[in-house]
Tab-separated table of C-alpha atoms and ligand atoms in Angstrom:
chain	number	residue	atom	x	y	z
A	1	MET	CA	75.141	80.210	118.982
A	2	GLN	CA	73.365	78.983	115.895
A	3	TYR	CA	73.194	81.179	112.796
A	4	ASP	CA	71.946	80.850	109.228
A	5	ILE	CA	74.960	82.570	107.767
A	6	LEU	CA	78.327	83.444	109.038
A	7	ILE	CA	80.503	85.962	107.241
A	8	ILE	CA	84.212	85.964	108.170
A	9	GLY	CA	85.686	89.187	107.451
A	10	ALA	CA	84.347	92.722	107.094
A	11	GLY	CA	86.098	94.342	104.156
A	12	VAL	CA	84.417	95.138	100.819
A	13	ALA	CA	83.518	91.599	99.956
A	14	GLY	CA	82.270	90.564	103.402
A	15	LEU	CA	80.159	93.735	103.852
A	16	TYR	CA	78.772	93.812	100.286
A	17	ALA	CA	77.825	90.103	100.666
A	18	ALA	CA	76.041	91.190	104.013
A	19	LEU	CA	74.157	93.977	102.249
A	20	ASN	CA	72.776	91.438	99.773
A	21	ILE	CA	71.378	89.164	102.476
A	22	PRO	CA	68.043	90.112	103.939
A	23	THR	CA	67.301	90.540	107.472
A	24	ASP	CA	65.036	87.701	107.808
A	25	LYS	CA	68.210	85.520	107.816
A	26	LYS	CA	70.189	85.209	110.907
A	27	VAL	CA	73.701	86.495	109.985
A	28	LEU	CA	76.822	87.219	112.077
A	29	ILE	CA	79.824	89.035	110.735
A	30	VAL	CA	82.910	87.687	112.442
A	31	ASN	CA	85.766	90.111	112.321
A	32	LYS	CA	89.330	89.607	113.540
A	33	THR	CA	90.129	93.003	114.954
A	34	ARG	CA	88.606	96.501	114.726
A	35	PRO	CA	85.787	96.564	111.963
A	36	TRP	CA	87.998	99.005	109.835
A	37	GLU	CA	91.401	97.025	110.119
A	38	CYS	CA	91.064	95.322	106.692
A	39	ASN	CA	92.758	95.853	103.191
A	40	THR	CA	89.764	97.439	101.807
A	41	TYR	CA	90.034	100.408	104.202
A	42	TYR	CA	93.595	101.300	102.921
A	43	ALA	CA	92.773	100.822	99.296
A	44	GLN	CA	93.655	104.119	97.530
A	45	GLY	CA	93.416	104.176	93.888
A	46	GLY	CA	89.955	103.200	92.964
A	47	VAL	CA	87.404	100.712	91.477
A	48	THR	CA	87.519	99.664	87.936
A	49	THR	CA	84.383	99.585	85.878
A	50	ALA	CA	83.712	99.240	82.372
A	51	ARG	CA	82.585	102.752	81.382
A	52	ASN	CA	79.741	101.374	79.114
A	53	ASP	CA	78.810	98.253	77.195
A	54	ALA	CA	81.338	99.183	74.495
A	55	ASP	CA	84.286	99.236	76.984
A	56	ILE	CA	83.576	95.809	78.272
A	57	PRO	CA	85.692	93.952	75.554
A	58	SER	CA	88.659	96.307	76.164
A	59	HIS	CA	88.429	96.002	79.955
A	60	ILE	CA	88.266	92.196	79.486
A	61	GLN	CA	91.228	92.236	77.114
A	62	ASP	CA	93.340	94.423	79.422
A	63	THR	CA	92.495	92.192	82.335
A	64	LEU	CA	93.555	88.981	80.268
A	65	GLU	CA	96.729	90.687	79.110
A	66	ALA	CA	97.724	91.535	82.684
A	67	GLY	CA	96.915	88.143	83.666
A	68	ALA	CA	99.481	86.707	81.337
A	69	GLY	CA	97.439	83.873	80.016
A	70	LEU	CA	96.446	82.226	83.306
A	71	CYS	CA	92.936	84.018	83.941
A	72	ASN	CA	89.708	82.100	84.017
A	73	GLU	CA	88.245	83.809	81.112
A	74	ALA	CA	84.679	83.050	82.335
A	75	ALA	CA	85.365	84.826	85.605
A	76	VAL	CA	86.921	87.885	83.727
A	77	LYS	CA	83.696	88.091	81.587
A	78	VAL	CA	81.583	88.073	84.733
A	79	LEU	CA	83.751	90.613	86.347
A	80	SER	CA	83.469	93.151	83.619
A	81	GLU	CA	79.997	92.437	82.379
A	82	THR	CA	78.634	92.967	85.991
A	83	SER	CA	80.786	95.970	86.892
A	84	GLN	CA	78.340	98.632	85.766
A	85	GLU	CA	75.596	96.899	87.641
A	86	VAL	CA	77.432	96.831	91.117
A	87	ILE	CA	78.690	100.421	90.634
A	88	HIS	CA	75.221	101.673	89.870
A	89	ASP	CA	73.849	99.578	92.803
A	90	LEU	CA	76.295	101.365	95.160
A	91	ILE	CA	75.414	104.793	93.619
A	92	ALA	CA	71.557	103.970	93.946
A	93	ARG	CA	72.243	103.198	97.535
A	94	GLY	CA	73.762	106.487	98.091
A	95	PHE	CA	77.404	106.187	97.759
A	96	ARG	CA	79.280	109.111	95.981
A	97	PHE	CA	82.219	108.640	93.895
A	98	ASP	CA	84.258	111.742	92.907
A	99	THR	CA	82.615	113.854	90.469
A	100	ALA	CA	83.333	116.909	88.361
A	101	GLU	CA	81.460	120.156	89.272
A	102	ASN	CA	78.744	119.283	86.759
A	103	GLY	CA	78.141	115.850	88.561
A	104	ARG	CA	79.806	113.757	85.852
A	105	LEU	CA	81.763	110.885	87.230
A	106	LEU	CA	85.505	111.276	87.283
A	107	TYR	CA	87.497	108.440	85.701
A	108	THR	CA	91.129	108.043	86.054
A	109	LYS	CA	93.794	105.720	84.485
A	110	GLU	CA	96.235	103.360	86.150
A	111	ALA	CA	99.045	101.097	84.635
A	112	ALA	CA	98.083	98.576	81.920
A	113	HIS	CA	94.438	99.924	81.448
A	114	SER	CA	93.992	101.192	77.950
A	115	ALA	CA	91.354	103.614	79.021
A	116	ASP	CA	90.462	105.892	81.764
A	117	ARG	CA	87.883	103.605	83.623
A	118	ILE	CA	88.742	103.915	87.337
A	119	LEU	CA	86.278	105.645	89.702
A	120	HIS	CA	87.644	106.887	92.799
A	121	ALA	CA	86.217	108.628	96.112
A	122	GLY	CA	87.731	111.030	98.525
A	123	GLY	CA	90.432	111.667	96.040
A	124	ASP	CA	92.901	108.797	96.978
A	125	ALA	CA	90.696	107.088	99.812
A	126	THR	CA	88.418	105.061	97.744
A	127	GLY	CA	88.583	101.945	100.003
A	128	ARG	CA	88.023	103.941	103.099
A	129	TYR	CA	84.971	105.689	101.671
A	130	ILE	CA	83.411	102.438	100.399
A	131	HIS	CA	84.311	100.612	103.540
A	132	HIS	CA	82.712	103.307	105.725
A	133	PHE	CA	79.521	103.400	103.447
A	134	LEU	CA	79.276	99.781	103.686
A	135	LEU	CA	79.665	99.643	107.320
A	136	GLN	CA	76.920	102.414	107.764
A	137	HIS	CA	74.560	100.461	105.723
A	138	ASN	CA	75.290	96.964	107.094
A	139	PRO	CA	72.007	95.437	108.376
A	140	HIS	CA	73.563	92.522	110.359
A	141	PRO	CA	75.223	92.187	113.730
A	142	MET	CA	79.116	92.008	113.814
A	143	LEU	CA	81.395	90.337	116.338
A	144	ALA	CA	84.648	92.115	116.483
A	145	ASN	CA	87.951	91.047	117.902
A	146	ALA	CA	87.051	87.313	117.197
A	147	THR	CA	89.836	85.315	115.397
A	148	VAL	CA	88.593	82.229	113.590
A	149	ILE	CA	90.933	79.344	114.646
A	150	ASP	CA	89.193	76.383	113.071
A	151	PHE	CA	86.360	75.242	110.866
A	152	LEU	CA	83.705	72.932	112.111
A	153	ILE	CA	83.155	70.343	109.294
A	154	GLU	CA	81.090	67.191	109.449
A	155	ASP	CA	80.478	64.685	106.630
A	156	GLY	CA	81.683	67.196	104.035
A	157	GLN	CA	79.375	70.028	105.200
A	158	ILE	CA	80.328	73.237	106.917
A	159	CYS	CA	78.764	73.413	110.354
A	160	GLY	CA	80.471	76.680	111.742
A	161	VAL	CA	83.720	77.891	113.018
A	162	GLU	CA	85.716	77.924	116.345
A	163	VAL	CA	86.775	81.421	117.309
A	164	LEU	CA	89.109	83.041	119.857
A	165	TYR	CA	87.166	85.735	121.549
A	166	LYS	CA	88.037	87.663	124.646
A	167	GLY	CA	90.774	85.144	125.418
A	168	GLU	CA	88.305	82.097	125.317
A	169	ARG	CA	87.543	79.543	122.538
A	170	LYS	CA	83.987	79.482	121.464
A	171	LEU	CA	82.093	77.493	118.845
A	172	ILE	CA	79.680	79.416	116.560
A	173	PHE	CA	77.329	77.180	114.407
A	174	ALA	CA	75.884	78.235	111.022
A	175	ASN	CA	74.402	76.449	107.963
A	176	GLN	CA	76.571	78.392	105.574
A	177	VAL	CA	79.874	80.164	105.945
A	178	ILE	CA	81.337	82.838	103.674
A	179	LEU	CA	85.091	83.397	103.952
A	180	ALA	CA	85.935	86.993	103.184
A	181	SER	CA	88.971	87.248	105.308
A	182	GLY	CA	91.644	88.687	102.862
A	183	GLY	CA	95.002	87.605	101.904
A	184	VAL	CA	98.299	87.018	103.384
A	185	GLY	CA	100.204	90.469	103.956
A	186	SER	CA	101.609	89.813	107.323
A	187	LEU	CA	103.655	86.788	106.082
A	188	TYR	CA	106.014	89.285	104.442
A	189	ARG	CA	108.491	91.728	105.997
A	190	PHE	CA	107.397	94.734	103.929
A	191	HIS	CA	103.703	95.051	102.794
A	192	THR	CA	100.786	97.430	102.366
A	193	ASN	CA	98.202	95.346	104.167
A	194	ALA	CA	96.140	95.790	107.235
A	195	TYR	CA	98.095	94.115	110.244
A	196	SER	CA	95.215	91.491	110.788
A	197	ILE	CA	95.839	89.982	107.312
A	198	SER	CA	97.869	87.022	107.915
A	199	GLY	CA	96.696	83.996	106.009
A	200	ASP	CA	95.316	81.925	108.846
A	201	ILE	CA	92.218	81.129	107.106
A	202	GLN	CA	94.223	79.729	104.055
A	203	GLY	CA	96.151	77.771	106.696
A	204	ILE	CA	93.061	76.164	108.102
A	205	CYS	CA	92.125	75.153	104.355
A	206	VAL	CA	95.637	73.551	104.032
A	207	GLU	CA	94.922	71.625	107.329
A	208	LYS	CA	91.424	70.558	106.189
A	209	GLY	CA	92.391	69.642	102.645
A	210	ILE	CA	90.413	72.462	101.110
A	211	ALA	CA	92.172	73.468	97.769
A	212	LEU	CA	94.069	76.527	97.404
A	213	GLU	CA	94.990	77.852	93.828
A	214	HIS	CA	97.773	79.982	92.341
A	215	MET	CA	99.227	80.440	95.712
A	216	GLU	CA	102.687	81.276	93.988
A	217	MET	CA	100.965	84.452	92.601
A	218	MET	CA	101.740	87.083	95.143
A	219	GLN	CA	101.645	90.606	93.806
A	220	PHE	CA	104.141	93.217	94.806
A	221	HIS	CA	103.286	97.021	94.372
A	222	PRO	CA	106.069	99.009	92.947
A	223	THR	CA	105.672	102.442	94.602
A	224	VAL	CA	105.742	102.017	98.446
A	225	TYR	CA	107.512	104.202	101.015
A	226	LEU	CA	109.153	101.996	103.662
A	227	GLY	CA	110.284	104.749	105.951
A	228	ASN	CA	107.208	104.946	107.983
A	229	GLN	CA	106.867	103.357	111.564
A	230	GLY	CA	104.712	100.166	111.667
A	231	VAL	CA	104.495	97.087	109.886
A	232	ARG	CA	102.212	98.429	107.167
A	233	LYS	CA	104.045	100.546	104.722
A	234	GLN	CA	102.683	103.684	103.119
A	235	LEU	CA	101.360	102.930	99.590
A	236	LEU	CA	101.811	105.456	96.880
A	237	SER	CA	98.860	104.765	94.582
A	238	GLU	CA	99.337	103.756	90.929
A	239	ALA	CA	96.907	106.552	90.172
A	240	LEU	CA	99.871	108.869	90.846
A	241	ARG	CA	101.750	107.330	87.966
A	242	GLY	CA	98.549	107.204	85.841
A	243	GLU	CA	98.376	110.883	86.232
A	244	GLY	CA	102.000	111.772	85.629
A	245	ALA	CA	104.277	110.781	88.456
A	246	HIS	CA	107.621	109.566	87.397
A	247	ILE	CA	109.963	106.883	88.812
A	248	GLU	CA	113.643	108.022	88.407
A	249	ASP	CA	116.991	107.166	90.099
A	250	GLU	CA	119.078	109.449	92.339
A	251	ASP	CA	120.494	111.285	89.417
A	252	GLY	CA	116.993	111.895	87.970
A	253	TYR	CA	117.303	109.101	85.247
A	254	ARG	CA	113.959	107.385	84.118
A	255	PHE	CA	115.465	103.903	83.873
A	256	LEU	CA	112.141	102.220	83.536
A	257	PHE	CA	111.985	102.941	79.786
A	258	ASP	CA	115.219	100.666	79.495
A	259	TYR	CA	113.083	97.688	80.637
A	260	ASP	CA	109.643	98.562	79.043
A	261	SER	CA	108.570	101.125	76.523
A	262	ARG	CA	105.452	101.813	78.499
A	263	GLY	CA	107.558	103.136	81.313
A	264	GLU	CA	105.643	103.924	84.496
A	265	LEU	CA	102.455	102.608	82.761
A	266	ALA	CA	103.796	99.101	82.319
A	267	PRO	CA	101.985	96.311	84.357
A	268	ARG	CA	102.949	96.384	87.961
A	269	ASP	CA	104.829	93.048	87.917
A	270	ILE	CA	107.211	94.479	85.230
A	271	VAL	CA	107.830	97.814	87.139
A	272	SER	CA	108.470	96.047	90.394
A	273	ARG	CA	110.869	93.716	88.831
A	274	ALA	CA	112.558	96.627	86.882
A	275	LEU	CA	112.957	98.448	90.428
A	276	PHE	CA	114.369	95.175	91.972
A	277	ASP	CA	116.764	94.742	89.170
A	278	TYR	CA	117.917	98.417	88.870
A	279	ARG	CA	118.476	98.806	92.535
A	280	LYS	CA	120.505	95.432	92.726
A	281	ARG	CA	122.635	96.296	89.787
A	282	THR	CA	123.290	100.047	90.633
A	283	LYS	CA	122.816	100.252	94.264
A	284	LYS	CA	121.221	103.565	93.478
A	285	GLN	CA	118.142	104.833	95.468
A	286	ILE	CA	114.951	105.000	93.521
A	287	TYR	CA	112.374	107.767	93.726
A	288	LEU	CA	108.756	108.697	92.858
A	289	SER	CA	108.854	112.313	91.586
A	290	PHE	CA	105.604	114.409	91.335
A	291	ARG	CA	107.259	117.556	89.867
A	292	GLU	CA	104.877	117.517	86.808
A	293	PHE	CA	101.924	118.035	89.170
A	294	ASP	CA	100.434	121.464	89.949
A	295	THR	CA	100.630	121.903	93.482
A	296	ASP	CA	97.091	122.704	94.181
A	297	TYR	CA	95.750	119.937	91.879
A	298	PHE	CA	98.148	117.393	93.751
A	299	HIS	CA	96.811	118.143	97.115
A	300	ARG	CA	93.296	118.254	96.055
A	301	ARG	CA	93.350	115.046	94.052
A	302	PHE	CA	95.666	113.089	96.627
A	303	PRO	CA	94.651	114.508	99.806
A	304	ASN	CA	95.588	111.656	102.022
A	305	ILE	CA	98.867	110.535	100.367
A	306	SER	CA	99.866	114.344	100.443
A	307	ALA	CA	99.008	114.779	103.960
A	308	ASN	CA	100.792	111.650	105.084
A	309	LEU	CA	103.885	112.515	103.085
A	310	ARG	CA	103.930	115.974	104.414
A	311	ASP	CA	103.679	114.528	107.975
A	312	MET	CA	106.691	112.476	107.234
A	313	GLY	CA	108.659	115.672	106.202
A	314	TYR	CA	108.280	115.537	102.542
A	315	ASP	CA	107.225	118.855	100.817
A	316	VAL	CA	105.325	117.305	98.105
A	317	PRO	CA	104.856	117.624	95.056
A	318	LYS	CA	108.160	119.434	95.148
A	319	ASP	CA	110.079	116.713	96.894
A	320	ARG	CA	110.409	113.290	95.365
A	321	VAL	CA	110.038	110.383	97.885
A	322	PRO	CA	112.231	107.216	98.137
A	323	ILE	CA	110.388	104.060	97.075
A	324	SER	CA	110.569	100.180	97.005
A	325	PRO	CA	108.307	97.594	95.999
A	326	ALA	CA	106.330	95.679	98.725
A	327	PHE	CA	104.043	92.913	98.966
A	328	HIS	CA	100.485	94.104	98.228
A	329	TYR	CA	97.924	91.557	97.050
A	330	ALA	CA	97.478	87.673	97.299
A	331	ILE	CA	96.312	86.689	93.801
A	332	GLY	CA	96.071	83.059	94.654
A	333	GLY	CA	93.657	81.915	97.570
A	334	ILE	CA	90.970	79.315	98.128
A	335	LYS	CA	89.628	77.872	94.888
A	336	THR	CA	86.008	78.667	94.237
A	337	ASP	CA	83.562	78.511	91.207
A	338	LEU	CA	82.009	81.582	89.855
A	339	ASP	CA	79.393	81.798	92.734
A	340	GLY	CA	82.204	81.728	95.617
A	341	HIS	CA	81.470	77.997	96.311
A	342	VAL	CA	84.304	76.103	97.607
A	343	GLY	CA	83.778	72.764	95.871
A	344	SER	CA	84.692	70.259	98.403
A	345	VAL	CA	82.737	71.541	101.408
A	346	LYS	CA	78.917	71.894	101.261
A	347	GLY	CA	77.831	75.371	102.595
A	348	LEU	CA	81.369	76.926	102.411
A	349	TYR	CA	81.892	79.970	100.084
A	350	ALA	CA	85.057	82.307	99.652
A	351	ILE	CA	85.080	85.773	98.212
A	352	GLY	CA	87.385	88.745	97.661
A	353	GLU	CA	91.030	88.428	98.186
A	354	ALA	CA	90.718	85.221	100.208
A	355	ALA	CA	89.170	83.583	97.103
A	356	SER	CA	90.791	82.438	93.696
A	357	THR	CA	88.189	82.475	91.037
A	358	GLY	CA	91.005	82.826	88.463
A	359	VAL	CA	89.883	86.291	87.693
A	360	HIS	CA	93.373	87.826	88.085
A	361	GLY	CA	95.487	84.979	86.326
A	362	ALA	CA	99.240	85.667	86.968
A	363	ASN	CA	98.905	89.338	87.725
A	364	ARG	CA	96.015	91.440	88.718
A	365	LEU	CA	95.202	94.475	86.752
A	366	ALA	CA	95.124	97.635	88.974
A	367	SER	CA	91.983	98.528	90.827
A	368	ASN	CA	90.223	95.214	89.610
A	369	SER	CA	90.359	93.869	93.361
A	370	LEU	CA	87.430	96.162	94.895
A	371	LEU	CA	85.495	95.420	91.806
A	372	GLU	CA	86.016	91.648	92.213
A	373	GLY	CA	84.994	92.144	96.031
A	374	LEU	CA	81.762	93.561	94.909
A	375	VAL	CA	80.873	91.357	91.954
A	376	PHE	CA	81.626	88.045	93.475
A	377	ALA	CA	80.317	88.873	96.936
A	378	ARG	CA	76.923	89.585	95.416
A	379	ARG	CA	76.976	86.341	93.387
A	380	ALA	CA	77.929	84.494	96.490
A	381	ALA	CA	75.151	86.076	98.544
A	382	HIS	CA	72.582	84.954	96.010
A	383	ALA	CA	74.065	81.483	95.860
A	384	VAL	CA	74.016	81.143	99.688
A	385	LEU	CA	70.277	82.280	99.800
A	386	ALA	CA	69.618	79.522	97.246
A	387	ASP	CA	71.744	76.947	99.128
A	388	SER	CA	69.723	74.347	101.025
A	389	SER	CA	72.497	73.204	103.462
A	390	ASN	CA	70.920	72.598	106.924
A	391	ALA	CA	72.172	72.823	110.378
A	392	CYS	CA	74.740	69.955	111.184
A	393	HIS	CA	74.643	67.778	114.261
A	394	GLN	CA	76.468	69.838	116.806
A	395	SER	CA	78.882	67.238	118.304
A	396	PHE	CA	82.043	69.353	118.181
A	397	THR	CA	84.264	69.917	120.993
A	398	ILE	CA	86.633	72.868	121.559
A	399	GLY	CA	90.277	72.507	120.504
A	400	THR	CA	93.001	72.094	122.998
A	401	GLU	CA	96.248	72.780	120.925
A	402	PRO	CA	97.989	75.847	122.456
A	403	LEU	CA	97.391	78.929	120.426
A	404	PHE	CA	100.635	80.931	121.182
A	405	LEU	CA	104.026	79.868	122.724
A	406	GLU	CA	106.565	82.295	123.822
A	407	GLU	CA	109.046	81.884	121.024
A	408	ASP	CA	106.306	82.392	118.453
A	409	LYS	CA	106.991	86.081	118.182
A	410	GLU	CA	110.648	85.657	116.929
A	411	LYS	CA	109.532	82.651	114.638
A	412	LYS	CA	106.964	84.935	113.137
A	413	GLU	CA	109.483	87.642	112.338
A	414	GLN	CA	111.841	84.947	111.074
A	415	LEU	CA	109.080	83.709	108.609
A	416	ARG	CA	108.502	87.294	107.434
A	417	ARG	CA	112.293	87.531	106.622
A	418	ILE	CA	112.292	84.190	104.901
A	419	MET	CA	109.312	85.180	102.705
A	420	TRP	CA	110.772	88.476	101.911
A	421	GLN	CA	114.235	87.160	100.995
A	422	TYR	CA	113.275	83.964	99.048
A	423	VAL	CA	109.630	84.273	98.019
A	424	SER	CA	109.133	87.676	96.675
A	425	ILE	CA	109.800	89.511	93.365
A	426	VAL	CA	112.560	87.229	92.005
A	427	ARG	CA	112.803	83.586	92.940
A	428	THR	CA	115.380	80.960	92.458
A	429	THR	CA	115.142	77.214	93.026
A	430	GLU	CA	117.817	77.251	95.722
A	431	GLY	CA	116.223	80.117	97.511
A	432	LEU	CA	112.665	78.342	97.457
A	433	HIS	CA	114.255	75.147	98.693
A	434	GLU	CA	115.974	77.171	101.554
A	435	ALA	CA	112.664	78.806	102.464
A	436	LEU	CA	110.842	75.419	102.506
A	437	GLU	CA	113.463	73.847	104.679
A	438	GLN	CA	113.421	76.751	107.342
A	439	ILE	CA	109.579	76.627	107.315
A	440	ASP	CA	109.559	72.908	107.840
A	441	ALA	CA	112.051	73.214	110.616
A	442	MET	CA	109.623	75.814	112.275
A	443	LEU	CA	106.615	73.523	111.735
A	444	ASN	CA	108.484	70.726	113.235
A	445	SER	CA	109.270	72.662	116.341
A	446	PRO	CA	106.874	73.484	119.081
A	447	VAL	CA	104.628	76.353	117.711
A	448	GLY	CA	101.300	77.782	118.837
A	449	ARG	CA	98.229	77.086	116.560
A	450	LEU	CA	98.105	80.822	115.080
A	451	LEU	CA	101.719	80.575	114.002
A	452	LYS	CA	101.168	77.174	112.587
A	453	LEU	CA	98.357	78.200	110.415
A	454	ARG	CA	100.682	81.082	108.886
A	455	LEU	CA	103.440	78.543	108.323
A	456	LEU	CA	101.027	76.199	106.558
A	457	THR	CA	100.097	78.913	104.157
A	458	ALA	CA	103.596	80.143	103.597
A	459	ARG	CA	104.538	76.522	102.836
A	460	GLU	CA	101.713	76.250	100.195
A	461	ILE	CA	103.026	79.515	98.699
A	462	VAL	CA	106.547	78.296	98.578
A	463	GLN	CA	105.482	74.630	97.222
A	464	SER	CA	103.337	76.300	94.557
A	465	ALA	CA	106.256	78.517	93.576
A	466	LEU	CA	108.439	75.420	93.373
A	467	LYS	CA	106.098	73.649	91.132
A	468	ARG	CA	105.668	76.370	88.576
A	469	THR	CA	109.148	76.275	86.960
A	470	GLU	CA	108.488	78.815	84.311
A	471	SER	CA	108.201	82.514	84.841
A	472	ILE	CA	104.789	83.971	84.425
A	473	GLY	CA	103.213	87.179	85.550
A	474	VAL	CA	104.158	87.999	89.160
A	475	HIS	CA	105.896	84.590	89.489
A	476	TYR	CA	109.486	85.193	88.122
A	477	ARG	CA	111.989	82.439	88.460
A	478	GLU	CA	115.554	83.484	87.788
A	479	ALA	CA	116.910	79.977	88.019
B	1	LIG	C1	96.847	101.580	94.059
B	1	LIG	O1	96.182	102.505	94.488
B	1	LIG	O2	97.975	101.792	93.444
B	1	LIG	C2	96.306	100.242	94.506
B	1	LIG	C3	95.327	99.826	93.505
B	1	LIG	C4	95.227	98.316	93.474
B	1	LIG	O3	95.891	97.559	94.200
B	1	LIG	O4	94.558	97.943	92.534
């Protein structure tokens, strides 16, 4: 199988890149599970956009401030300055964001934004609506249920990937490969991510010496309901707080103001840490309360959250819901330039959550991620079309390392517990060393290749966390 371009992953970044590549190119989208099992599908809140040219400096400023001094300013500028263009492109192609009766676009606010500049669709199903739209408009073939297990690289050039498909290992060749495979959610015990998102591609990068950046920067969402079945926990969108939901303890006390004068609207690293600290100190249960909302408005504005919570027995907005922070988003990832190019390998690109352009710095501003997916996917698509990488010599053989071993399942659970306990919201030197030791022990024991890739990614997160001795953004070192 020889293609011009392979796209690994079918979330917002992969599909929007595909949409920007003409059909005279032979393109294949390779997708690990079902086409909709991706983080985009579960994104609730919305897509940020500068509302107009006058809003660009303020959007840039909010992004830089949330990023706590670690953003790549050039990337932030590109993000904000291109935001209106990609949004208008989606609208021109037929996508419908939520509007008022007179057709005016509705903008909402989320934490750490100084203006209402977040567009949404389906109320609280923005990711799902965009994803569905992009799938419907995707002009290229897709191979689903195919897990990438290796990269084919020859003389510093990408030549394709090895996949596991229907129980068999197969080689797929291409002149260029775009990695849009998402972050690392399944490495953590509690997370909001699609179950397929497990950092295997980042593990292959570690193995191949491809640079990852800012891997210590793992973002935790403050308002997650952990009580539902399944590994993916129920996100309670930041838009709820943006529009008036309160965080309180079991006695109704709004303790967030003891931590930050912005209360519920402080950046999410501050809110997550406050929840973690308050719970640890007081042992009190923490809740998200919706009592300020008008009932009809709540159900209309947040139809999915409201239906899910009612299914789980909560009579919202009357009932408050117990919450905890959970892992949400990998800020760090595969280091790229502003066109998505992975410097050390010709023909290799990374976009979306898999990539690190430096746009989010040490803390991602709410709803900048779908925007990042759109903006940098389009740039990468254009760069790929101008890339002259040719087909490589096809002298690769299929790998022989076992992919799974019987004990991997328990070790995978152990890894999730280690990452949650030692490498989450508050980190200590001792805890990080403990995590490293346990991960190394697993890496030195017999493990299948898929678990090994997860372990390599986890190890990189821990090592980056150990290297950064100061607290900044989402990376908080207690000692
Ligand atoms: C949310 O709806 O709270 C998630 C938004 C985001 O992760 O940016």
